[in-house]
PDB file of C-alpha atoms and ligand atoms in Angstrom:
ATOM      1  CA  MET J  40     228.646 263.785  19.871  1.00 42.00           C
ATOM      2  CA  MET J  41     230.388 261.054  22.089  1.00 42.00           C
ATOM      3  CA  THR J  42     232.877 261.417  24.889  1.00 36.00           C
ATOM      4  CA  ALA J  43     235.978 259.375  24.122  1.00 33.00           C
ATOM      5  CA  ARG J  44     236.036 256.087  25.978  1.00 33.00           C
ATOM      6  CA  GLN J  45     236.956 252.467  25.364  1.00 35.00           C
ATOM      7  CA  THR J  46     234.662 249.362  25.238  1.00 38.00           C
ATOM      8  CA  SER J  47     235.432 246.580  27.483  1.00 37.00           C
ATOM      9  CA  SER J  48     235.437 242.858  26.656  1.00 37.00           C
ATOM     10  CA  HIS J  49     232.577 241.000  28.280  1.00 40.00           C
ATOM     11  CA  PHE J  50     234.856 237.811  28.849  1.00 38.00           C
ATOM     12  CA  PRO J  51     236.975 238.204  31.727  1.00 36.00           C
ATOM     13  CA  ARG J  52     240.212 236.775  31.593  1.00 37.00           C
ATOM     14  CA  ALA J  53     238.980 234.082  34.549  1.00 34.00           C
ATOM     15  CA  ILE J  54     236.030 232.712  32.629  1.00 36.00           C
ATOM     16  CA  THR J  55     238.183 232.538  29.167  1.00 43.00           C
ATOM     17  CA  GLY J  56     240.841 230.895  31.343  1.00 42.00           C
ATOM     18  CA  MET J  57     243.991 232.405  29.449  1.00 46.00           C
ATOM     19  CA  ALA J  58     246.723 234.547  30.412  1.00 47.00           C
ATOM     20  CA  ALA J  59     247.664 237.839  29.030  1.00 51.00           C
ATOM     21  CA  GLU J  60     250.372 238.119  26.512  1.00 52.00           C
ATOM     22  CA  GLN J  61     252.938 240.597  25.571  1.00 48.00           C
ATOM     23  CA  PRO J  62     250.534 243.029  23.040  1.00 45.00           C
ATOM     24  CA  PRO J  63     251.801 243.631  19.553  1.00 47.00           C
ATOM     25  CA  ALA J  64     251.640 247.202  18.435  1.00 69.00           C
ATOM     26  CA  ARG J  65     248.984 247.258  15.810  1.00 85.00           C
ATOM     27  CA  ILE J  66     245.444 247.369  15.125  1.00 94.00           C
ATOM     28  CA  VAL J  67     243.550 244.245  14.346  1.00 96.00           C
ATOM     29  CA  ILE J  68     240.278 244.600  12.590  1.00 97.00           C
ATOM     30  CA  PHE J  69     237.483 241.821  12.809  1.00 98.00           C
ATOM     31  CA  ILE J  70     235.256 241.935   9.500  1.00 98.00           C
ATOM     32  CA  GLY J  71     232.142 239.677   8.720  1.00 97.00           C
ATOM     33  CA  ALA J  72     228.590 239.364   8.293  1.00 97.00           C
ATOM     34  CA  PRO J  73     226.164 240.255  11.259  1.00 95.00           C
ATOM     35  CA  GLY J  74     226.402 236.981  13.446  1.00 94.00           C
ATOM     36  CA  SER J  75     229.902 235.965  11.847  1.00 96.00           C
ATOM     37  CA  GLY J  76     231.296 236.079  15.574  1.00 95.00           C
ATOM     38  CA  LYS J  77     233.153 239.372  15.877  1.00 96.00           C
ATOM     39  CA  GLY J  78     232.434 240.245  18.936  1.00 93.00           C
ATOM     40  CA  THR J  79     233.089 236.793  20.550  1.00 93.00           C
ATOM     41  CA  GLN J  80     236.373 236.936  18.604  1.00 97.00           C
ATOM     42  CA  SER J  81     237.275 240.386  19.814  1.00 96.00           C
ATOM     43  CA  SER J  82     236.659 239.753  23.523  1.00 93.00           C
ATOM     44  CA  LEU J  83     238.673 236.386  23.285  1.00 95.00           C
ATOM     45  CA  LEU J  84     241.661 238.774  21.633  1.00 96.00           C
ATOM     46  CA  SER J  85     241.257 241.149  24.071  1.00 95.00           C
ATOM     47  CA  SER J  86     241.287 239.114  27.124  1.00 94.00           C
ATOM     48  CA  ARG J  87     244.784 237.103  25.745  1.00 94.00           C
ATOM     49  CA  TYR J  88     246.303 239.924  24.463  1.00 91.00           C
ATOM     50  CA  ASP J  89     245.187 243.003  26.913  1.00 90.00           C
ATOM     51  CA  ILE J  90     244.425 244.621  23.927  1.00 92.00           C
ATOM     52  CA  PRO J  91     241.537 247.389  24.432  1.00 93.00           C
ATOM     53  CA  CYS J  92     238.218 246.524  21.854  1.00 95.00           C
ATOM     54  CA  ILE J  93     236.244 248.974  20.354  1.00 95.00           C
ATOM     55  CA  SER J  94     233.014 247.636  19.247  1.00 95.00           C
ATOM     56  CA  THR J  95     230.857 250.546  17.148  1.00 96.00           C
ATOM     57  CA  GLY J  96     227.639 248.352  17.789  1.00 92.00           C
ATOM     58  CA  MET J  97     228.019 248.321  21.458  1.00 91.00           C
ATOM     59  CA  ILE J  98     229.233 252.459  21.598  1.00 93.00           C
ATOM     60  CA  LEU J  99     226.114 253.137  19.111  1.00 94.00           C
ATOM     61  CA  ARG J 100     223.659 250.987  21.035  1.00 91.00           C
ATOM     62  CA  ASP J 101     225.200 252.736  24.256  1.00 91.00           C
ATOM     63  CA  GLU J 102     223.991 256.348  22.739  1.00 93.00           C
ATOM     64  CA  ALA J 103     221.207 255.093  21.518  1.00 94.00           C
ATOM     65  CA  LYS J 104     219.850 254.631  24.948  1.00 91.00           C
ATOM     66  CA  LYS J 105     220.655 258.555  25.644  1.00 94.00           C
ATOM     67  CA  ASN J 106     217.193 260.526  25.655  1.00 95.00           C
ATOM     68  CA  THR J 107     218.705 262.611  22.844  1.00 94.00           C
ATOM     69  CA  PRO J 108     218.081 263.845  19.106  1.00 94.00           C
ATOM     70  CA  VAL J 109     221.161 261.715  18.453  1.00 93.00           C
ATOM     71  CA  GLY J 110     219.997 258.876  20.386  1.00 95.00           C
ATOM     72  CA  PHE J 111     216.557 259.327  18.874  1.00 96.00           C
ATOM     73  CA  ARG J 112     218.173 258.819  15.103  1.00 96.00           C
ATOM     74  CA  LEU J 113     220.523 256.271  16.070  1.00 96.00           C
ATOM     75  CA  ARG J 114     217.696 253.940  17.596  1.00 95.00           C
ATOM     76  CA  GLN J 115     215.629 254.432  14.103  1.00 95.00           C
ATOM     77  CA  THR J 116     218.281 253.834  12.164  1.00 96.00           C
ATOM     78  CA  MET J 117     219.824 250.748  13.942  1.00 94.00           C
ATOM     79  CA  ALA J 118     215.953 249.298  14.582  1.00 92.00           C
ATOM     80  CA  SER J 119     215.787 249.413  10.893  1.00 93.00           C
ATOM     81  CA  GLY J 120     218.773 247.385  10.158  1.00 92.00           C
ATOM     82  CA  ALA J 121     220.452 250.454   8.300  1.00 94.00           C
ATOM     83  CA  LEU J 122     223.744 251.485   9.080  1.00 95.00           C
ATOM     84  CA  VAL J 123     224.614 254.898  10.744  1.00 97.00           C
ATOM     85  CA  ASP J 124     226.145 257.624   8.900  1.00 97.00           C
ATOM     86  CA  ASP J 125     229.871 257.444   8.363  1.00 97.00           C
ATOM     87  CA  GLN J 126     230.982 260.788   9.901  1.00 96.00           C
ATOM     88  CA  THR J 127     229.013 260.040  13.272  1.00 95.00           C
ATOM     89  CA  VAL J 128     230.485 256.188  13.254  1.00 97.00           C
ATOM     90  CA  CYS J 129     234.155 257.701  12.243  1.00 96.00           C
ATOM     91  CA  ASP J 130     234.365 260.620  14.515  1.00 94.00           C
ATOM     92  CA  ALA J 131     233.549 258.349  17.465  1.00 93.00           C
ATOM     93  CA  VAL J 132     236.079 255.614  16.489  1.00 94.00           C
ATOM     94  CA  VAL J 133     238.997 258.011  15.591  1.00 95.00           C
ATOM     95  CA  SER J 134     238.558 259.996  19.143  1.00 94.00           C
ATOM     96  CA  ARG J 135     239.179 256.589  20.713  1.00 93.00           C
ATOM     97  CA  ILE J 136     241.829 255.613  18.502  1.00 93.00           C
ATOM     98  CA  ARG J 137     243.833 258.952  19.003  1.00 92.00           C
ATOM     99  CA  ASP J 138     242.914 258.812  22.904  1.00 92.00           C
ATOM    100  CA  SER J 139     244.507 255.621  23.208  1.00 91.00           C
ATOM    101  CA  TYR J 140     247.383 256.093  20.837  1.00 89.00           C
ATOM    102  CA  GLU J 141     247.903 259.382  23.488  1.00 88.00           C
ATOM    103  CA  GLN J 142     247.973 257.114  26.420  1.00 88.00           C
ATOM    104  CA  GLY J 143     250.610 255.010  24.909  1.00 85.00           C
ATOM    105  CA  LYS J 144     248.482 252.178  23.555  1.00 81.00           C
ATOM    106  CA  ALA J 145     248.907 251.718  20.110  1.00 79.00           C
ATOM    107  CA  SER J 146     246.960 248.231  19.930  1.00 90.00           C
ATOM    108  CA  LEU J 147     243.287 248.099  19.708  1.00 95.00           C
ATOM    109  CA  ILE J 148     240.899 245.547  18.491  1.00 96.00           C
ATOM    110  CA  LEU J 149     238.032 246.877  15.823  1.00 97.00           C
ATOM    111  CA  ASP J 150     235.062 245.160  15.933  1.00 97.00           C
ATOM    112  CA  GLY J 151     232.455 246.218  13.405  1.00 96.00           C
ATOM    113  CA  PHE J 152     234.707 249.507  11.872  1.00 97.00           C
ATOM    114  CA  PRO J 153     235.126 250.022   9.187  1.00 97.00           C
ATOM    115  CA  ARG J 154     231.863 248.861   7.602  1.00 97.00           C
ATOM    116  CA  THR J 155     232.012 251.049   4.133  1.00 97.00           C
ATOM    117  CA  VAL J 156     235.003 252.133   2.098  1.00 96.00           C
ATOM    118  CA  SER J 157     234.827 255.453   3.032  1.00 96.00           C
ATOM    119  CA  GLN J 158     235.183 254.349   6.784  1.00 97.00           C
ATOM    120  CA  ALA J 159     237.833 252.167   5.771  1.00 95.00           C
ATOM    121  CA  LYS J 160     239.529 255.108   3.897  1.00 94.00           C
ATOM    122  CA  ARG J 161     239.120 257.540   7.231  1.00 95.00           C
ATOM    123  CA  LEU J 162     241.079 254.573   9.171  1.00 94.00           C
ATOM    124  CA  ASN J 163     244.019 254.393   6.714  1.00 92.00           C
ATOM    125  CA  ASP J 164     244.359 258.177   7.045  1.00 93.00           C
ATOM    126  CA  GLU J 165     244.565 258.156  10.562  1.00 93.00           C
ATOM    127  CA  LEU J 166     246.676 255.550  11.296  1.00 91.00           C
ATOM    128  CA  LYS J 167     249.025 257.075   8.929  1.00 90.00           C
ATOM    129  CA  ALA J 168     248.934 260.515  10.497  1.00 91.00           C
ATOM    130  CA  LEU J 169     249.611 258.544  13.727  1.00 89.00           C
ATOM    131  CA  GLY J 170     252.112 256.344  12.246  1.00 87.00           C
ATOM    132  CA  ILE J 171     250.496 253.015  13.540  1.00 88.00           C
ATOM    133  CA  PRO J 172     251.556 250.200  11.024  1.00 88.00           C
ATOM    134  CA  GLY J 173     248.645 248.872   8.484  1.00 89.00           C
ATOM    135  CA  PRO J 174     246.158 246.778  10.357  1.00 94.00           C
ATOM    136  CA  LEU J 175     245.854 242.966  10.699  1.00 95.00           C
ATOM    137  CA  VAL J 176     242.570 242.230   9.015  1.00 96.00           C
ATOM    138  CA  ILE J 177     240.487 239.236   9.921  1.00 97.00           C
ATOM    139  CA  HIS J 178     237.587 238.210   7.812  1.00 97.00           C
ATOM    140  CA  LEU J 179     235.243 235.814   9.657  1.00 98.00           C
ATOM    141  CA  ASP J 180     233.599 234.093   6.601  1.00 98.00           C
ATOM    142  CA  VAL J 181     229.992 232.296   7.404  1.00 97.00           C
ATOM    143  CA  PRO J 182     227.634 231.002   4.917  1.00 96.00           C
ATOM    144  CA  ASP J 183     223.993 232.988   5.077  1.00 94.00           C
ATOM    145  CA  HIS J 184     222.163 229.815   6.251  1.00 94.00           C
ATOM    146  CA  VAL J 185     224.777 229.625   9.433  1.00 95.00           C
ATOM    147  CA  LEU J 186     224.423 233.283  10.075  1.00 95.00           C
ATOM    148  CA  LEU J 187     220.403 233.378   9.830  1.00 93.00           C
ATOM    149  CA  GLN J 188     220.367 230.493  12.524  1.00 92.00           C
ATOM    150  CA  ARG J 189     222.860 232.002  14.831  1.00 92.00           C
ATOM    151  CA  LEU J 190     221.166 235.561  14.782  1.00 92.00           C
ATOM    152  CA  ALA J 191     217.663 233.554  15.271  1.00 91.00           C
ATOM    153  CA  ARG J 192     219.192 232.067  18.513  1.00 90.00           C
ATOM    154  CA  ARG J 193     221.168 235.038  19.901  1.00 90.00           C
ATOM    155  CA  ARG J 194     219.973 236.546  23.139  1.00 90.00           C
ATOM    156  CA  GLN J 195     222.120 239.413  24.903  1.00 88.00           C
ATOM    157  CA  CYS J 196     222.179 240.301  28.897  1.00 90.00           C
ATOM    158  CA  ALA J 197     219.774 243.569  28.791  1.00 89.00           C
ATOM    159  CA  THR J 198     222.134 244.942  31.690  1.00 89.00           C
ATOM    160  CA  CYS J 199     225.993 244.033  30.288  1.00 87.00           C
ATOM    161  CA  GLY J 200     225.134 242.618  27.041  1.00 83.00           C
ATOM    162  CA  ALA J 201     227.166 239.492  27.218  1.00 86.00           C
ATOM    163  CA  VAL J 202     225.757 237.389  24.346  1.00 86.00           C
ATOM    164  CA  TYR J 203     224.306 233.842  24.502  1.00 87.00           C
ATOM    165  CA  ASN J 204     223.044 231.686  22.033  1.00 86.00           C
ATOM    166  CA  LEU J 205     219.744 229.403  23.039  1.00 84.00           C
ATOM    167  CA  ALA J 206     221.450 226.295  21.783  1.00 80.00           C
ATOM    168  CA  SER J 207     223.775 226.558  24.810  1.00 77.00           C
ATOM    169  CA  LYS J 208     222.903 225.067  28.269  1.00 63.00           C
ATOM    170  CA  THR J 209     223.663 228.121  29.937  1.00 64.00           C
ATOM    171  CA  SER J 210     220.853 230.254  28.170  1.00 62.00           C
ATOM    172  CA  LYS J 211     217.763 227.796  28.438  1.00 66.00           C
ATOM    173  CA  ASN J 212     214.853 227.704  30.418  1.00 62.00           C
ATOM    174  CA  GLY J 213     214.493 231.283  31.513  1.00 73.00           C
ATOM    175  CA  ALA J 214     218.539 231.334  32.623  1.00 82.00           C
ATOM    176  CA  ARG J 215     220.084 234.864  33.512  1.00 89.00           C
ATOM    177  CA  CYS J 216     223.046 236.165  32.779  1.00 89.00           C
ATOM    178  CA  GLN J 217     225.865 234.539  34.413  1.00 89.00           C
ATOM    179  CA  PHE J 218     227.808 237.464  34.932  1.00 91.00           C
ATOM    180  CA  ASP J 219     224.971 239.702  36.547  1.00 92.00           C
ATOM    181  CA  GLY J 220     221.743 237.917  36.541  1.00 91.00           C
ATOM    182  CA  GLY J 221     220.311 240.562  34.088  1.00 92.00           C
ATOM    183  CA  ALA J 222     217.609 239.240  31.760  1.00 91.00           C
ATOM    184  CA  LEU J 223     218.470 237.747  28.290  1.00 91.00           C
ATOM    185  CA  VAL J 224     216.790 239.536  25.522  1.00 90.00           C
ATOM    186  CA  GLU J 225     216.632 239.309  22.054  1.00 90.00           C
ATOM    187  CA  ARG J 226     218.481 242.554  20.375  1.00 87.00           C
ATOM    188  CA  ASP J 227     215.975 244.809  18.524  1.00 84.00           C
ATOM    189  CA  ASP J 228     217.529 244.395  15.131  1.00 87.00           C
ATOM    190  CA  ASP J 229     217.637 240.531  15.381  1.00 89.00           C
ATOM    191  CA  SER J 230     214.099 239.917  14.414  1.00 88.00           C
ATOM    192  CA  GLU J 231     213.785 238.294  10.914  1.00 86.00           C
ATOM    193  CA  GLY J 232     212.771 241.517   8.956  1.00 88.00           C
ATOM    194  CA  VAL J 233     215.850 243.522  10.155  1.00 91.00           C
ATOM    195  CA  VAL J 234     218.268 240.771   9.804  1.00 92.00           C
ATOM    196  CA  ALA J 235     217.253 240.404   6.130  1.00 92.00           C
ATOM    197  CA  ARG J 236     218.022 244.726   5.802  1.00 93.00           C
ATOM    198  CA  ARG J 237     221.497 244.004   7.779  1.00 93.00           C
ATOM    199  CA  LEU J 238     222.808 241.780   5.255  1.00 95.00           C
ATOM    200  CA  THR J 239     221.739 243.359   2.346  1.00 94.00           C
ATOM    201  CA  SER J 240     223.496 246.216   3.957  1.00 94.00           C
ATOM    202  CA  TYR J 241     226.368 244.026   4.510  1.00 96.00           C
ATOM    203  CA  ARG J 242     226.710 242.914   0.919  1.00 97.00           C
ATOM    204  CA  ARG J 243     226.307 246.574  -0.351  1.00 97.00           C
ATOM    205  CA  GLU J 244     228.740 248.312   1.937  1.00 97.00           C
ATOM    206  CA  THR J 245     230.865 245.798   3.577  1.00 97.00           C
ATOM    207  CA  LEU J 246     232.134 243.645   0.979  1.00 97.00           C
ATOM    208  CA  PRO J 247     233.855 246.279  -0.944  1.00 96.00           C
ATOM    209  CA  VAL J 248     235.638 247.004   2.371  1.00 96.00           C
ATOM    210  CA  ILE J 249     237.096 243.215   2.411  1.00 96.00           C
ATOM    211  CA  GLU J 250     237.723 243.356  -1.478  1.00 95.00           C
ATOM    212  CA  TYR J 251     239.782 246.889  -0.372  1.00 93.00           C
ATOM    213  CA  PHE J 252     242.084 245.230   2.203  1.00 93.00           C
ATOM    214  CA  ARG J 253     242.292 242.103   0.238  1.00 91.00           C
ATOM    215  CA  LYS J 254     244.023 244.012  -2.919  1.00 88.00           C
ATOM    216  CA  ASN J 255     245.978 245.958  -0.188  1.00 77.00           C
ATOM    217  CA  ASP J 256     247.587 243.347   1.104  1.00 59.00           C
ATOM    218  CA  SER J 257     251.312 243.955   2.016  1.00 51.00           C
ATOM    219  CA  ALA J 258     251.052 247.505   1.382  1.00 57.00           C
ATOM    220  CA  ASN J 259     248.575 247.915   4.006  1.00 62.00           C
ATOM    221  CA  GLY J 260     248.780 245.647   6.380  1.00 87.00           C
ATOM    222  CA  ILE J 261     247.642 242.054   6.062  1.00 92.00           C
ATOM    223  CA  TYR J 262     244.458 240.494   5.338  1.00 94.00           C
ATOM    224  CA  ARG J 263     243.437 236.946   6.148  1.00 95.00           C
ATOM    225  CA  ARG J 264     239.933 234.995   5.851  1.00 97.00           C
ATOM    226  CA  ILE J 265     239.143 232.511   8.203  1.00 97.00           C
ATOM    227  CA  ASP J 266     236.240 230.007   8.263  1.00 97.00           C
ATOM    228  CA  GLY J 267     233.960 231.144  10.632  1.00 97.00           C
ATOM    229  CA  ASN J 268     231.810 228.346  10.718  1.00 96.00           C
ATOM    230  CA  LEU J 269     233.919 226.712  13.370  1.00 96.00           C
ATOM    231  CA  GLU J 270     233.801 226.603  17.368  1.00 94.00           C
ATOM    232  CA  ALA J 271     234.724 229.650  18.607  1.00 94.00           C
ATOM    233  CA  THR J 272     237.978 227.945  20.626  1.00 95.00           C
ATOM    234  CA  ALA J 273     238.967 226.881  16.994  1.00 97.00           C
ATOM    235  CA  ILE J 274     238.833 229.876  15.501  1.00 97.00           C
ATOM    236  CA  ALA J 275     240.446 231.916  18.482  1.00 97.00           C
ATOM    237  CA  SER J 276     243.392 229.386  18.266  1.00 97.00           C
ATOM    238  CA  GLU J 277     243.588 230.518  14.457  1.00 97.00           C
ATOM    239  CA  VAL J 278     243.736 234.106  15.231  1.00 97.00           C
ATOM    240  CA  CYS J 279     246.731 233.662  17.904  1.00 95.00           C
ATOM    241  CA  ASP J 280     248.512 231.970  15.176  1.00 95.00           C
ATOM    242  CA  LEU J 281     248.069 234.977  12.448  1.00 94.00           C
ATOM    243  CA  MET J 282     248.913 237.330  15.623  1.00 92.00           C
ATOM    244  CA  ARG J 283     252.333 235.533  15.459  1.00 90.00           C
ATOM    245  CA  PHE J 284     252.462 235.311  11.839  1.00 90.00           C
ATOM    246  CA  ALA J 285     251.809 239.452  11.641  1.00 88.00           C
ATOM    247  CA  ASP J 286     254.584 239.458  14.701  1.00 81.00           C
ATOM    248  CA  THR J 287     257.134 238.258  12.450  1.00 81.00           C
ATOM    249  CA  ALA J 288     256.154 239.792   8.973  1.00 78.00           C
ATOM    250  CA  MET J 289     256.142 242.958  10.929  1.00 70.00           C
ATOM    251  CA  ALA J 290     259.851 242.112  12.192  1.00 68.00           C
ATOM    252  CA  ALA J 291     261.159 240.936   8.853  1.00 67.00           C
TER     253      ALA J 291
HETATM  254  P1  ADP C  33     226.022 243.082  13.651  1.00 54.28           P
HETATM  255  O1  ADP C  33     227.514 243.336  12.840  1.00 54.28           O
HETATM  256  O2  ADP C  33     225.676 241.754  14.321  1.00 54.28           O
HETATM  257  O3  ADP C  33     225.503 243.931  12.623  1.00 54.28           O
HETATM  258  P2  ADP C  33     226.741 245.598  15.689  1.00 54.28           P
HETATM  259  O4  ADP C  33     226.377 245.292  17.038  1.00 54.28           O
HETATM  260  O5  ADP C  33     228.426 245.181  15.150  1.00 54.28           O
HETATM  261  O6  ADP C  33     225.976 243.998  14.907  1.00 54.28           O
HETATM  262  O7  ADP C  33     226.110 246.609  14.861  1.00 54.28           O
HETATM  263  C1  ADP C  33     225.011 246.689  15.162  1.00 54.28           C
HETATM  264  C2  ADP C  33     224.224 248.013  14.270  1.00 54.28           C
HETATM  265  O8  ADP C  33     225.123 249.186  14.763  1.00 54.28           O
HETATM  266  C3  ADP C  33     224.413 247.797  12.808  1.00 54.28           C
HETATM  267  O9  ADP C  33     223.378 247.292  12.170  1.00 54.28           O
HETATM  268  C4  ADP C  33     224.425 249.397  12.249  1.00 54.28           C
HETATM  269  O10 ADP C  33     223.335 250.069  12.091  1.00 54.28           O
HETATM  270  C5  ADP C  33     225.283 250.055  13.351  1.00 54.28           C
HETATM  271  N1  ADP C  33     226.859 250.040  13.059  1.00 54.28           N
HETATM  272  C6  ADP C  33     228.168 249.328  13.991  1.00 54.28           C
HETATM  273  N2  ADP C  33     229.028 249.735  13.120  1.00 54.28           N
HETATM  274  C7  ADP C  33     228.753 250.439  12.259  1.00 54.28           C
HETATM  275  C8  ADP C  33     229.614 250.688  11.374  1.00 54.28           C
HETATM  276  N3  ADP C  33     230.969 250.536  11.351  1.00 54.28           N
HETATM  277  N4  ADP C  33     229.106 251.885  10.438  1.00 54.28           N
HETATM  278  C9  ADP C  33     227.869 252.085  10.335  1.00 54.28           C
HETATM  279  N5  ADP C  33     226.907 251.430  11.540  1.00 54.28           N
HETATM  280  C10 ADP C  33     227.381 250.932  12.363  1.00 54.28           C
END
């Protein structure tokens, strides 16, 4: 249903101030609750290592804007806080992984996928079929009260989707997006009732995925939990340590 394309980062390298490093050939998965910082860390890592990032949330939001039956269905599902069906999401992600692989890029960052055990199994099958090693799974663990606070303060550029927090200087007093001047708006699914439903979906559908990866450690890649309640830069630095660790583990 969706054309193959990769979603780019909202943190241009000039903004992050980091130079591109040699990309290691692997899939990196950021997994965590809504508001845990998956998008922020994916963008930072994507800029630093020059690895493309696939964000299922962004792909689905783009698709939901279209005036088509699929767009209408996606709008309804996402606005309710429920997960989109596995088939739709898997087809979209798998086609992008294949495209990227065919273009000679085996490394990818996945933000927001897999979110159900069935999606994790489909990914596993796909990576095996392509001969791509097991993923580096980074679990961003954040307490519920912090998630709720972050989501209530989150704003997004209506034009480019860059993410802001009302607590920071750049987004106060009717500020506009620093990249393109777009208005900063609340995401439809960040309202209180919808957030509660998203957290319920996370506990029911995605915590088992974390368990799936945790148990498969070494046989199916590497799983690590990171304290997601730190400064974004401190987390990014831990992520880079993990990338180096994964390089060494793969070479051994
Ligand atoms: P968050 O992680 O903060 O919930 P995202 O932007 O990643 O936000 O996702 C927004 C919405 O897109 C989700 O609430 C869900 O409806 C849908 N979605 C994203 N990724 C998936 C997925 N892997 N499987 C099913 N639905 C998804």
